[in-house]
Tab-separated table of C-alpha atoms and ligand atoms in Angstrom:
chain	number	residue	atom	x	y	z
A	1095	UNK	CA	0.000	0.000	0.000
A	1096	UNK	CA	1.434	3.386	-0.934
A	1097	UNK	CA	1.147	6.315	1.450
A	1098	UNK	CA	0.327	9.803	0.293
A	1099	UNK	CA	3.062	11.983	1.787
A	1100	UNK	CA	1.839	14.332	4.508
A	1101	UNK	CA	1.857	17.988	3.509
A	1102	UNK	CA	4.611	20.040	5.172
A	1103	UNK	CA	3.339	21.023	8.622
A	1104	UNK	CA	1.946	24.516	8.639
A	1105	UNK	CA	1.545	26.650	11.725
A	1106	UNK	CA	-1.814	26.471	13.503
A	1107	UNK	CA	-3.861	29.614	12.878
A	1108	UNK	CA	-3.355	31.062	16.376
A	1109	UNK	CA	0.388	30.930	15.834
A	1110	UNK	CA	0.187	32.772	12.514
A	1111	UNK	CA	-1.834	35.680	13.838
A	1112	UNK	CA	-0.311	38.963	14.897
A	1113	UNK	CA	2.445	39.018	12.271
A	1114	UNK	CA	3.610	42.478	13.291
A	1115	UNK	CA	3.282	41.943	17.024
A	1116	UNK	CA	5.877	40.397	19.353
A	1117	UNK	CA	5.118	36.819	18.247
A	1118	UNK	CA	5.509	37.808	14.581
A	1119	UNK	CA	8.823	39.475	15.443
A	1120	UNK	CA	9.996	36.346	17.221
A	1121	UNK	CA	9.081	34.196	14.185
A	1122	UNK	CA	11.149	36.504	11.963
A	1123	UNK	CA	14.088	36.094	14.353
A	1124	UNK	CA	13.807	32.307	14.030
A	1125	UNK	CA	13.726	32.641	10.221
A	1126	UNK	CA	16.990	34.594	10.447
A	1127	UNK	CA	18.764	32.003	12.595
A	1128	UNK	CA	17.603	28.913	10.670
A	1129	UNK	CA	20.402	29.004	8.033
A	1130	UNK	CA	23.012	28.783	10.811
A	1131	UNK	CA	21.632	25.733	12.594
A	1132	UNK	CA	23.315	23.035	10.471
A	1133	UNK	CA	21.849	19.569	10.984
A	1134	UNK	CA	19.772	20.838	13.933
A	1135	UNK	CA	17.596	22.804	11.472
A	1136	UNK	CA	15.601	19.580	11.198
A	1137	UNK	CA	14.148	20.386	14.626
A	1138	UNK	CA	13.652	24.131	14.125
A	1139	UNK	CA	9.845	24.037	13.983
A	1140	UNK	CA	9.959	23.113	17.677
A	1141	UNK	CA	10.883	26.752	18.249
A	1142	UNK	CA	7.963	28.040	16.185
A	1143	UNK	CA	5.320	26.535	18.493
A	1144	UNK	CA	4.865	26.865	22.233
A	1145	UNK	CA	4.787	23.517	23.972
A	1146	UNK	CA	1.766	24.526	26.037
A	1147	UNK	CA	-0.445	27.637	26.304
A	1148	UNK	CA	-3.014	27.960	29.062
A	1149	UNK	CA	-5.735	30.632	29.161
A	1150	UNK	CA	-7.458	31.009	32.529
A	1151	UNK	CA	-10.468	32.882	33.810
A	1152	UNK	CA	-9.627	34.763	37.013
A	1153	UNK	CA	-12.829	35.795	38.822
A	1154	UNK	CA	-12.622	37.856	42.005
A	1155	UNK	CA	-14.973	39.846	44.172
A	1156	UNK	CA	-14.102	43.549	44.003
A	1157	UNK	CA	-14.226	45.739	47.100
A	1158	UNK	CA	-17.597	47.126	45.955
A	1159	UNK	CA	-19.117	43.624	46.042
A	1160	UNK	CA	-19.309	43.015	42.285
A	1161	UNK	CA	-17.656	40.020	40.588
A	1162	UNK	CA	-15.035	40.811	37.982
A	1163	UNK	CA	-13.419	38.359	35.533
A	1164	UNK	CA	-9.810	38.871	34.430
A	1165	UNK	CA	-8.103	36.975	31.624
A	1166	UNK	CA	-4.849	35.249	32.561
A	1167	UNK	CA	-2.252	33.233	30.664
A	1168	UNK	CA	0.680	30.929	31.278
A	1169	UNK	CA	2.699	29.751	28.291
A	1170	UNK	CA	5.488	27.162	28.371
A	1171	UNK	CA	7.347	27.673	25.131
A	1172	UNK	CA	9.991	24.975	25.471
A	1173	UNK	CA	11.116	22.655	28.247
A	1174	UNK	CA	13.791	20.620	26.460
A	1175	UNK	CA	16.586	21.957	28.707
A	1176	UNK	CA	14.674	21.970	31.993
A	1177	UNK	CA	11.573	23.371	33.682
A	1178	UNK	CA	9.867	26.416	32.210
A	1179	UNK	CA	11.063	29.717	33.651
A	1180	UNK	CA	9.845	33.256	33.115
A	1181	UNK	CA	8.024	36.163	34.681
A	1182	UNK	CA	4.414	37.149	35.212
A	1183	UNK	CA	3.216	40.478	33.809
A	1184	UNK	CA	0.189	42.453	34.978
A	1185	UNK	CA	-0.668	44.939	32.230
A	1186	UNK	CA	-3.821	46.111	30.480
A	1187	UNK	CA	-2.370	45.292	27.033
A	1188	UNK	CA	-1.254	41.707	27.759
A	1189	UNK	CA	-2.391	39.249	25.062
A	1190	UNK	CA	-1.818	35.558	24.462
A	1191	UNK	CA	0.483	36.250	21.509
A	1192	UNK	CA	2.540	38.697	23.564
A	1193	UNK	CA	2.937	36.105	26.332
A	1194	UNK	CA	3.880	33.471	23.724
A	1195	UNK	CA	6.647	35.742	22.408
A	1196	UNK	CA	7.893	36.579	25.895
A	1197	UNK	CA	7.940	32.843	26.741
A	1198	UNK	CA	9.898	32.089	23.565
A	1199	UNK	CA	12.438	34.818	24.334
A	1200	UNK	CA	12.864	33.215	27.775
A	1201	UNK	CA	13.767	29.895	26.099
A	1202	UNK	CA	16.414	31.710	24.072
A	1203	UNK	CA	17.670	33.789	27.012
A	1204	UNK	CA	17.987	30.855	29.406
A	1205	UNK	CA	19.923	28.897	26.800
A	1206	UNK	CA	22.106	31.928	25.969
A	1207	UNK	CA	23.407	32.101	29.553
A	1208	UNK	CA	23.262	28.304	29.800
A	1209	UNK	CA	21.044	28.010	32.883
A	1210	UNK	CA	19.191	24.664	32.928
A	1211	UNK	CA	15.729	25.995	32.110
A	1212	UNK	CA	13.264	26.101	29.289
A	1213	UNK	CA	11.210	29.214	28.626
A	1214	UNK	CA	7.812	30.284	29.976
A	1215	UNK	CA	5.874	33.446	30.723
A	1216	UNK	CA	2.555	34.471	32.199
A	1217	UNK	CA	0.333	37.454	32.526
A	1218	UNK	CA	-3.006	38.957	33.425
A	1219	UNK	CA	-4.755	41.530	31.269
A	1220	UNK	CA	-5.222	44.178	33.954
A	1221	UNK	CA	-4.038	47.621	34.946
A	1222	UNK	CA	-3.074	46.805	38.551
A	1223	UNK	CA	-3.029	50.526	39.429
A	1224	UNK	CA	-6.846	50.373	39.334
A	1225	UNK	CA	-6.978	47.691	42.063
A	1226	UNK	CA	-6.832	47.998	45.850
A	1227	UNK	CA	-4.215	45.899	47.673
A	1228	UNK	CA	-6.931	43.434	48.679
A	1229	UNK	CA	-8.164	43.078	45.090
A	1230	UNK	CA	-4.599	42.670	43.830
A	1231	UNK	CA	-3.968	39.904	46.362
A	1232	UNK	CA	-7.216	38.064	45.533
A	1233	UNK	CA	-6.510	38.287	41.797
A	1234	UNK	CA	-2.924	37.045	42.243
A	1235	UNK	CA	-4.001	34.126	44.423
A	1236	UNK	CA	-6.842	33.040	42.115
A	1237	UNK	CA	-4.527	33.271	39.076
A	1238	UNK	CA	-1.909	31.164	40.898
A	1239	UNK	CA	-4.518	28.528	41.737
A	1240	UNK	CA	-5.702	28.469	38.124
A	1241	UNK	CA	-2.211	27.996	36.660
A	1242	UNK	CA	-1.305	25.646	39.554
A	1243	UNK	CA	-2.014	22.696	37.284
A	1244	UNK	CA	1.093	23.423	35.208
A	1245	UNK	CA	3.541	25.280	37.497
A	1246	UNK	CA	5.777	23.838	40.215
A	1247	UNK	CA	9.421	23.884	41.392
A	1248	UNK	CA	10.424	21.225	38.846
A	1249	UNK	CA	7.859	22.110	36.161
A	1250	UNK	CA	7.629	25.853	35.645
A	1251	UNK	CA	8.866	28.618	37.930
A	1252	UNK	CA	7.328	32.126	37.615
A	1253	UNK	CA	9.092	35.364	38.615
A	1254	UNK	CA	8.370	39.122	38.592
A	1255	UNK	CA	7.977	41.128	35.401
A	1256	UNK	CA	6.253	44.419	34.576
A	1257	UNK	CA	4.003	45.517	37.482
A	1258	UNK	CA	4.703	42.427	39.605
A	1259	UNK	CA	7.074	42.412	42.559
A	1260	UNK	CA	8.328	40.568	45.647
A	1261	UNK	CA	4.973	40.849	47.446
A	1262	UNK	CA	3.155	39.273	44.508
A	1263	UNK	CA	5.727	36.455	44.431
A	1264	UNK	CA	5.138	35.920	48.180
A	1265	UNK	CA	1.374	35.561	47.561
A	1266	UNK	CA	2.019	33.191	44.642
A	1267	UNK	CA	4.372	31.044	46.734
A	1268	UNK	CA	1.899	30.944	49.633
A	1269	UNK	CA	-1.079	30.060	47.418
A	1270	UNK	CA	0.777	27.270	45.643
A	1271	UNK	CA	2.098	25.971	48.994
A	1272	UNK	CA	-1.374	26.015	50.596
A	1273	UNK	CA	-2.776	24.021	47.668
A	1274	UNK	CA	0.101	21.520	47.870
A	1275	UNK	CA	-0.012	21.241	51.656
A	1276	UNK	CA	3.710	21.962	51.976
A	1277	UNK	CA	5.840	25.081	51.751
A	1278	UNK	CA	7.380	25.161	48.289
A	1279	UNK	CA	9.733	28.143	48.168
A	1280	UNK	CA	11.201	27.001	44.834
A	1281	UNK	CA	7.920	27.513	42.922
A	1282	UNK	CA	8.673	31.182	42.221
A	1283	UNK	CA	11.777	33.353	42.262
A	1284	UNK	CA	12.081	37.045	43.004
A	1285	UNK	CA	10.633	36.419	46.475
A	1286	UNK	CA	11.388	38.579	49.532
A	1287	UNK	CA	14.744	37.623	51.078
A	1288	UNK	CA	12.958	36.644	54.309
A	1289	UNK	CA	10.958	34.043	52.384
A	1290	UNK	CA	13.652	32.185	50.455
A	1291	UNK	CA	14.523	35.019	48.091
A	1292	UNK	CA	18.097	35.665	47.036
A	1293	UNK	CA	20.279	38.595	47.931
A	1294	UNK	CA	21.129	40.508	44.767
A	1295	UNK	CA	17.979	39.463	42.863
A	1296	UNK	CA	16.383	42.905	42.951
A	1297	UNK	CA	19.362	44.497	41.194
A	1298	UNK	CA	20.304	41.491	39.047
A	1299	UNK	CA	18.749	42.456	35.711
A	1300	UNK	CA	20.081	46.010	35.865
A	1301	UNK	CA	23.484	44.693	36.960
A	1302	UNK	CA	23.511	42.336	33.974
A	1303	UNK	CA	22.597	45.231	31.647
A	1304	UNK	CA	25.487	47.226	33.098
A	1305	UNK	CA	27.924	44.289	32.891
A	1306	UNK	CA	27.339	43.498	29.214
A	1307	UNK	CA	27.254	47.233	28.480
A	1308	UNK	CA	30.750	47.665	29.927
A	1309	UNK	CA	32.022	44.566	28.073
A	1310	UNK	CA	30.669	45.818	24.736
A	1311	UNK	CA	31.854	49.393	25.332
A	1312	UNK	CA	35.417	48.133	25.813
A	1313	UNK	CA	35.232	46.271	22.508
A	1314	UNK	CA	34.111	49.339	20.531
A	1315	UNK	CA	36.384	51.806	22.322
A	1316	UNK	CA	33.629	53.656	24.198
A	1317	UNK	CA	34.645	55.068	27.585
A	1318	UNK	CA	31.831	54.314	30.054
A	1319	UNK	CA	33.164	56.783	32.620
A	1320	UNK	CA	32.529	59.710	30.270
A	1321	UNK	CA	29.478	58.307	28.450
A	1322	UNK	CA	26.066	60.003	28.293
A	1323	UNK	CA	23.195	57.631	28.983
A	1324	UNK	CA	19.489	57.848	28.118
A	1325	UNK	CA	17.105	55.408	29.810
A	1326	UNK	CA	13.513	54.583	28.890
A	1327	UNK	CA	11.666	53.039	31.839
A	1328	UNK	CA	12.977	53.717	35.356
A	1329	UNK	CA	11.617	50.687	37.167
A	1330	UNK	CA	13.415	47.583	38.347
A	1331	UNK	CA	15.611	47.289	35.248
A	1332	UNK	CA	16.104	50.883	34.060
A	1333	UNK	CA	16.449	52.358	37.542
A	1334	UNK	CA	19.182	49.936	38.615
A	1335	UNK	CA	21.034	50.091	35.285
A	1336	UNK	CA	20.936	53.908	35.436
A	1337	UNK	CA	22.243	53.881	39.000
A	1338	UNK	CA	25.146	51.529	38.179
A	1339	UNK	CA	26.192	53.539	35.116
A	1340	UNK	CA	26.065	56.735	37.191
A	1341	UNK	CA	28.176	55.074	39.901
A	1342	UNK	CA	30.707	54.193	37.173
A	1343	UNK	CA	31.008	57.895	36.339
A	1344	UNK	CA	28.638	58.066	33.365
A	1345	UNK	CA	26.095	60.895	33.045
A	1346	UNK	CA	22.441	59.819	32.878
A	1347	UNK	CA	21.207	62.752	30.786
A	1348	UNK	CA	17.619	61.715	29.976
A	1349	UNK	CA	14.928	59.413	31.345
A	1350	UNK	CA	11.497	58.706	29.933
A	1351	UNK	CA	8.742	56.667	31.557
A	1352	UNK	CA	4.971	56.237	31.248
A	1353	UNK	CA	4.388	59.607	32.907
A	1354	UNK	CA	6.849	61.891	31.126
A	1355	UNK	CA	10.446	62.579	30.121
A	1356	UNK	CA	13.212	64.626	31.741
A	1357	UNK	CA	16.609	65.907	30.633
A	1358	UNK	CA	19.731	67.368	32.218
A	1359	UNK	CA	22.876	67.887	30.150
A	1360	UNK	CA	25.155	67.818	33.223
A	1361	UNK	CA	23.646	64.484	34.309
A	1362	UNK	CA	20.670	63.731	36.528
A	1363	UNK	CA	21.080	63.084	40.246
A	1364	UNK	CA	20.136	59.390	39.961
A	1365	UNK	CA	19.769	58.572	43.695
A	1366	UNK	CA	17.478	61.615	44.120
A	1367	UNK	CA	15.513	60.601	41.008
A	1368	UNK	CA	15.024	57.084	42.391
A	1369	UNK	CA	13.619	58.572	45.606
A	1370	UNK	CA	11.296	60.812	43.555
A	1371	UNK	CA	10.045	57.874	41.437
A	1372	UNK	CA	9.499	55.849	44.611
A	1373	UNK	CA	7.181	58.562	45.927
A	1374	UNK	CA	5.577	60.003	42.760
A	1375	UNK	CA	5.439	56.799	40.657
A	1376	UNK	CA	7.043	58.525	37.661
A	1377	UNK	CA	10.020	60.672	36.671
A	1378	UNK	CA	7.539	63.441	35.796
A	1379	UNK	CA	7.729	66.383	38.171
A	1380	UNK	CA	11.378	65.785	39.198
A	1381	UNK	CA	12.536	69.212	40.295
A	1382	UNK	CA	16.218	69.108	39.286
A	1383	UNK	CA	15.713	68.579	35.543
A	1384	UNK	CA	14.113	70.054	32.447
A	1385	UNK	CA	10.823	68.413	31.421
A	1386	UNK	CA	10.837	67.458	27.740
A	1387	UNK	CA	8.108	66.017	25.510
A	1388	UNK	CA	8.015	62.220	25.810
A	1389	UNK	CA	8.699	61.841	22.082
A	1390	UNK	CA	11.690	64.250	22.233
A	1391	UNK	CA	13.470	61.579	24.313
A	1392	UNK	CA	14.440	59.778	21.081
A	1393	UNK	CA	16.338	62.865	19.805
A	1394	UNK	CA	18.538	63.240	22.894
A	1395	UNK	CA	22.260	63.346	22.245
A	1396	UNK	CA	23.709	60.338	24.075
A	1397	UNK	CA	26.280	57.545	23.734
A	1398	UNK	CA	24.271	54.685	25.231
A	1399	UNK	CA	20.498	54.233	25.025
A	1400	UNK	CA	18.828	51.760	27.369
A	1401	UNK	CA	15.228	50.883	26.507
A	1402	UNK	CA	13.943	49.315	29.742
A	1403	UNK	CA	10.154	49.647	29.497
A	1404	UNK	CA	8.072	47.646	27.039
A	1405	UNK	CA	8.174	45.999	23.589
A	1406	UNK	CA	8.275	47.756	20.221
A	1407	UNK	CA	9.524	51.127	21.433
A	1408	UNK	CA	12.296	51.533	18.822
A	1409	UNK	CA	10.565	51.376	15.450
A	1410	UNK	CA	11.219	52.461	11.875
A	1411	UNK	CA	9.733	55.850	12.758
A	1412	UNK	CA	12.241	56.744	15.503
A	1413	UNK	CA	15.281	54.503	14.747
A	1414	UNK	CA	16.771	57.082	12.365
A	1415	UNK	CA	16.563	59.773	15.065
A	1416	UNK	CA	18.572	57.888	17.680
A	1417	UNK	CA	22.006	59.411	18.329
A	1418	UNK	CA	23.489	56.677	20.547
A	1419	UNK	CA	26.509	54.575	19.548
A	1420	UNK	CA	25.170	51.592	21.442
A	1421	UNK	CA	21.740	50.350	22.562
A	1422	UNK	CA	21.418	47.948	25.498
A	1423	UNK	CA	18.029	46.254	25.497
A	1424	UNK	CA	16.973	46.087	29.140
A	1425	UNK	CA	13.351	45.483	28.102
A	1426	UNK	CA	12.181	42.431	26.228
A	1427	UNK	CA	11.576	43.025	22.527
A	1428	UNK	CA	11.988	46.827	22.495
A	1429	UNK	CA	13.325	46.970	18.907
A	1430	UNK	CA	11.292	45.946	15.850
A	1431	UNK	CA	13.107	44.033	13.046
A	1432	UNK	CA	12.696	47.023	10.690
A	1433	UNK	CA	14.310	49.271	13.294
A	1434	UNK	CA	17.058	46.676	13.821
A	1435	UNK	CA	17.952	46.946	10.127
A	1436	UNK	CA	18.057	50.759	10.275
A	1437	UNK	CA	20.289	50.682	13.362
A	1438	UNK	CA	22.564	48.120	11.690
A	1439	UNK	CA	22.921	50.344	8.597
A	1440	UNK	CA	23.699	53.299	10.855
A	1441	UNK	CA	26.399	51.263	12.613
A	1442	UNK	CA	24.703	51.496	16.006
A	1443	UNK	CA	25.571	48.430	18.086
A	1444	UNK	CA	22.533	46.684	19.602
A	1445	UNK	CA	23.037	44.412	22.629
A	1446	UNK	CA	19.920	42.259	22.354
A	1447	UNK	CA	17.490	41.558	25.197
A	1448	UNK	CA	18.153	37.818	25.090
A	1449	UNK	CA	21.618	38.413	26.525
A	1450	UNK	CA	21.481	41.990	27.868
A	1451	UNK	CA	18.675	41.407	30.390
A	1452	UNK	CA	19.562	37.794	31.259
A	1453	UNK	CA	21.020	38.830	34.631
A	1454	UNK	CA	17.603	38.578	36.285
A	1455	UNK	CA	16.986	34.989	35.340
A	1456	UNK	CA	20.573	34.095	36.178
A	1457	UNK	CA	20.115	35.201	39.792
A	1458	UNK	CA	16.638	33.623	39.767
A	1459	UNK	CA	18.458	30.398	38.983
A	1460	UNK	CA	20.765	31.035	41.972
A	1461	UNK	CA	17.671	31.653	44.128
A	1462	UNK	CA	16.092	28.366	43.008
A	1463	UNK	CA	19.334	26.450	43.699
A	1464	UNK	CA	19.582	28.062	47.162
A	1465	UNK	CA	15.933	27.192	47.907
A	1466	UNK	CA	16.519	23.532	47.034
A	1467	UNK	CA	19.578	23.297	49.270
A	1468	UNK	CA	18.197	25.673	51.950
A	1469	UNK	CA	21.643	27.206	52.073
A	1470	UNK	CA	22.025	30.882	51.204
A	1471	UNK	CA	24.980	32.684	49.674
A	1472	UNK	CA	26.363	36.161	50.389
A	1473	UNK	CA	25.520	39.056	48.085
A	1474	UNK	CA	29.168	39.400	47.034
A	1475	UNK	CA	29.237	35.734	46.042
A	1476	UNK	CA	26.030	36.140	44.026
A	1477	UNK	CA	27.197	39.277	42.242
A	1478	UNK	CA	30.574	37.703	41.437
A	1479	UNK	CA	28.927	34.581	39.980
A	1480	UNK	CA	26.450	36.728	38.023
A	1481	UNK	CA	29.167	38.904	36.517
A	1482	UNK	CA	31.227	35.834	35.570
A	1483	UNK	CA	28.311	34.151	33.782
A	1484	UNK	CA	27.318	37.349	31.952
A	1485	UNK	CA	30.887	38.077	30.827
A	1486	UNK	CA	31.500	34.515	29.617
A	1487	UNK	CA	28.168	34.322	27.777
A	1488	UNK	CA	28.726	37.703	26.159
A	1489	UNK	CA	32.288	36.818	25.055
A	1490	UNK	CA	31.061	33.609	23.369
A	1491	UNK	CA	28.254	35.475	21.578
A	1492	UNK	CA	30.597	38.265	20.473
A	1493	UNK	CA	32.897	35.625	18.946
A	1494	UNK	CA	30.029	33.949	17.056
A	1495	UNK	CA	28.962	37.365	15.726
A	1496	UNK	CA	32.512	38.063	14.508
A	1497	UNK	CA	32.958	34.597	12.982
A	1498	UNK	CA	29.644	34.645	11.096
A	1499	UNK	CA	29.540	38.407	10.410
A	1500	UNK	CA	26.050	38.620	11.925
A	1501	UNK	CA	24.405	40.932	14.455
A	1502	UNK	CA	24.709	40.172	18.163
A	1503	UNK	CA	20.997	39.282	18.116
A	1504	UNK	CA	21.430	36.623	15.461
A	1505	UNK	CA	24.611	35.421	17.193
A	1506	UNK	CA	22.746	35.025	20.498
A	1507	UNK	CA	19.982	33.118	18.721
A	1508	UNK	CA	22.586	30.866	17.051
A	1509	UNK	CA	24.215	29.968	20.377
A	1510	UNK	CA	20.905	29.536	22.222
A	1511	UNK	CA	18.853	27.766	19.548
A	1512	UNK	CA	21.645	25.249	18.956
A	1513	UNK	CA	21.648	24.441	22.677
A	1514	UNK	CA	17.856	24.040	22.787
A	1515	UNK	CA	17.655	21.921	19.643
A	1516	UNK	CA	20.631	19.789	20.655
A	1517	UNK	CA	18.782	18.981	23.902
A	1518	UNK	CA	15.645	18.260	21.859
A	1519	UNK	CA	17.602	15.901	19.625
A	1520	UNK	CA	19.247	14.092	22.574
A	1521	UNK	CA	15.890	13.585	24.307
A	1522	UNK	CA	14.165	12.441	21.116
A	1523	UNK	CA	10.427	12.249	20.680
A	1524	UNK	CA	8.258	10.415	23.175
A	1525	UNK	CA	6.306	8.203	22.686
B	1980	NAD	P1	8.819	47.883	36.133
B	1980	NAD	O1	7.349	47.732	36.245
B	1980	NAD	O2	9.653	47.902	37.353
B	1980	NAD	O3	9.148	49.247	35.333
B	1980	NAD	C1	8.602	49.505	34.090
B	1980	NAD	C2	9.010	50.915	33.674
B	1980	NAD	O4	8.545	51.148	32.345
B	1980	NAD	C3	8.400	52.020	34.547
B	1980	NAD	O5	9.361	53.042	34.735
B	1980	NAD	C4	7.254	52.521	33.684
B	1980	NAD	O6	6.939	53.897	33.940
B	1980	NAD	C5	7.844	52.380	32.300
B	1980	NAD	N1	6.831	52.365	31.249
B	1980	NAD	C6	5.680	51.640	31.226
B	1980	NAD	N2	4.984	51.936	30.117
B	1980	NAD	C7	5.715	52.837	29.423
B	1980	NAD	C8	5.551	53.514	28.208
B	1980	NAD	N3	4.462	53.320	27.455
B	1980	NAD	N4	6.521	54.375	27.794
B	1980	NAD	C9	7.616	54.585	28.550
B	1980	NAD	N5	7.832	53.973	29.723
B	1980	NAD	C10	6.893	53.105	30.148
B	1980	NAD	O7	9.270	46.756	35.106
B	1980	NAD	P2	10.719	46.100	34.946
B	1980	NAD	O8	10.761	44.891	35.780
B	1980	NAD	O9	11.774	47.152	35.097
B	1980	NAD	O10	10.651	45.603	33.423
B	1980	NAD	C11	10.953	46.473	32.332
B	1980	NAD	C12	11.272	45.627	31.121
B	1980	NAD	O11	12.358	44.768	31.404
B	1980	NAD	C13	10.150	44.712	30.625
B	1980	NAD	O12	10.236	44.606	29.221
B	1980	NAD	C14	10.499	43.390	31.267
B	1980	NAD	O13	9.953	42.297	30.537
B	1980	NAD	C15	11.984	43.431	31.146
B	1980	NAD	N6	12.700	42.531	32.060
B	1980	NAD	C16	12.549	42.622	33.406
B	1980	NAD	C17	13.274	41.777	34.231
B	1980	NAD	C18	13.226	41.897	35.727
B	1980	NAD	O14	13.983	41.179	36.398
B	1980	NAD	N7	12.425	42.759	36.289
B	1980	NAD	C19	14.122	40.813	33.689
B	1980	NAD	C20	14.263	40.746	32.302
B	1980	NAD	C21	13.540	41.625	31.507
């Protein structure tokens, strides 16, 4: 009996949607890396589909007595190298395809720094600023219960992302533990230090941004101590990266966030700005700086630009205005592929998110290891290990970029995707 050959597998419709959104951008990045995968290209479609995507209804009673339903997600993109790992985002614009892309970038990032994780991400479509503390806690706990069927210390380990923090991780850990009947500190990372969190985790992503920034600056002959820095987003990532660059002597000349943008040619007083943001919630209204239009931020004369807010901020409409010599992607997916091409033509070096912001997950890995052994390391030890991993990973990626004459983004994808697909090949298909 002769068999009719199966047609080449095509992507399910929900994976094809949103071509210009983050998932579409991720698919283009996989297209770019495919020619460099050698015999592993046989497995490449693994990267074009999330392993598992869960949509959950999150009903809670609001303080006014009404019942409100939120939409939540948890996506495990790939678990070939270990349990899923990636943050949880609370934002009014969260969509399934955005979470799929963020999960996929976690697979790449975790492989790029060679921590033994796959990639995952979660989120709730909500503006948490509209909730009371009680509502926020109830929503977090119900969401954790709903995704409890797929998370766990050896299955999938959430962490903070935009608008989620140590308190939310504490509620997630407690909810999961109550459901399991045993305290499971290793189910989330980014917890408070008094609850199994790691010293150094709060600053880890910004420290990683700073570390790879210094490494790259040395290679292109840029003096960090006299550099002018512009930062978009002054939260966990942008605030810490800005502080570390300022401590190294650089001038942070401009900051933009959701509330406004500020500028000071002589350099902003970063510690004072951090205090202001802590109280006011935004850089807007900071007394010791000139307020500028939010869009004027992209025209600021600077040497290093750090996008550390959200996706798709550097686009074909503003990429030609950027004056920086180097861009360090603190945020996930801040540069569109069209903008990437413009920046490449203009000889502006882009340190891609998948290596530049990997410091957070690296220290999350340390936290998880410490939780399993119930033995905790000093902050100096953590920072030293973090810096070593970031430097080594960056050096290997730089070499691949030089050898193949490709961008650092493609080089990072080459290193990471080969690791993921090699693991896939070794494990084989079951059953
Ligand atoms: P955060 O909530 O602490 O801060 C977010 C910042 O972005 C705030 O300053 C906010 O004002 C600003 N922002 C929000 N919307 C904006 C807009 N439309 N325009 C300009 N600014 C805007 O979040 P975070 O943890 O610092 O995360 C920032 C980015 O870094 C995200 O892309 C996140 O996925 C990524 N990231 C975070 C970590 C981590 O450890 N926190 C790790 C890796 C990557």
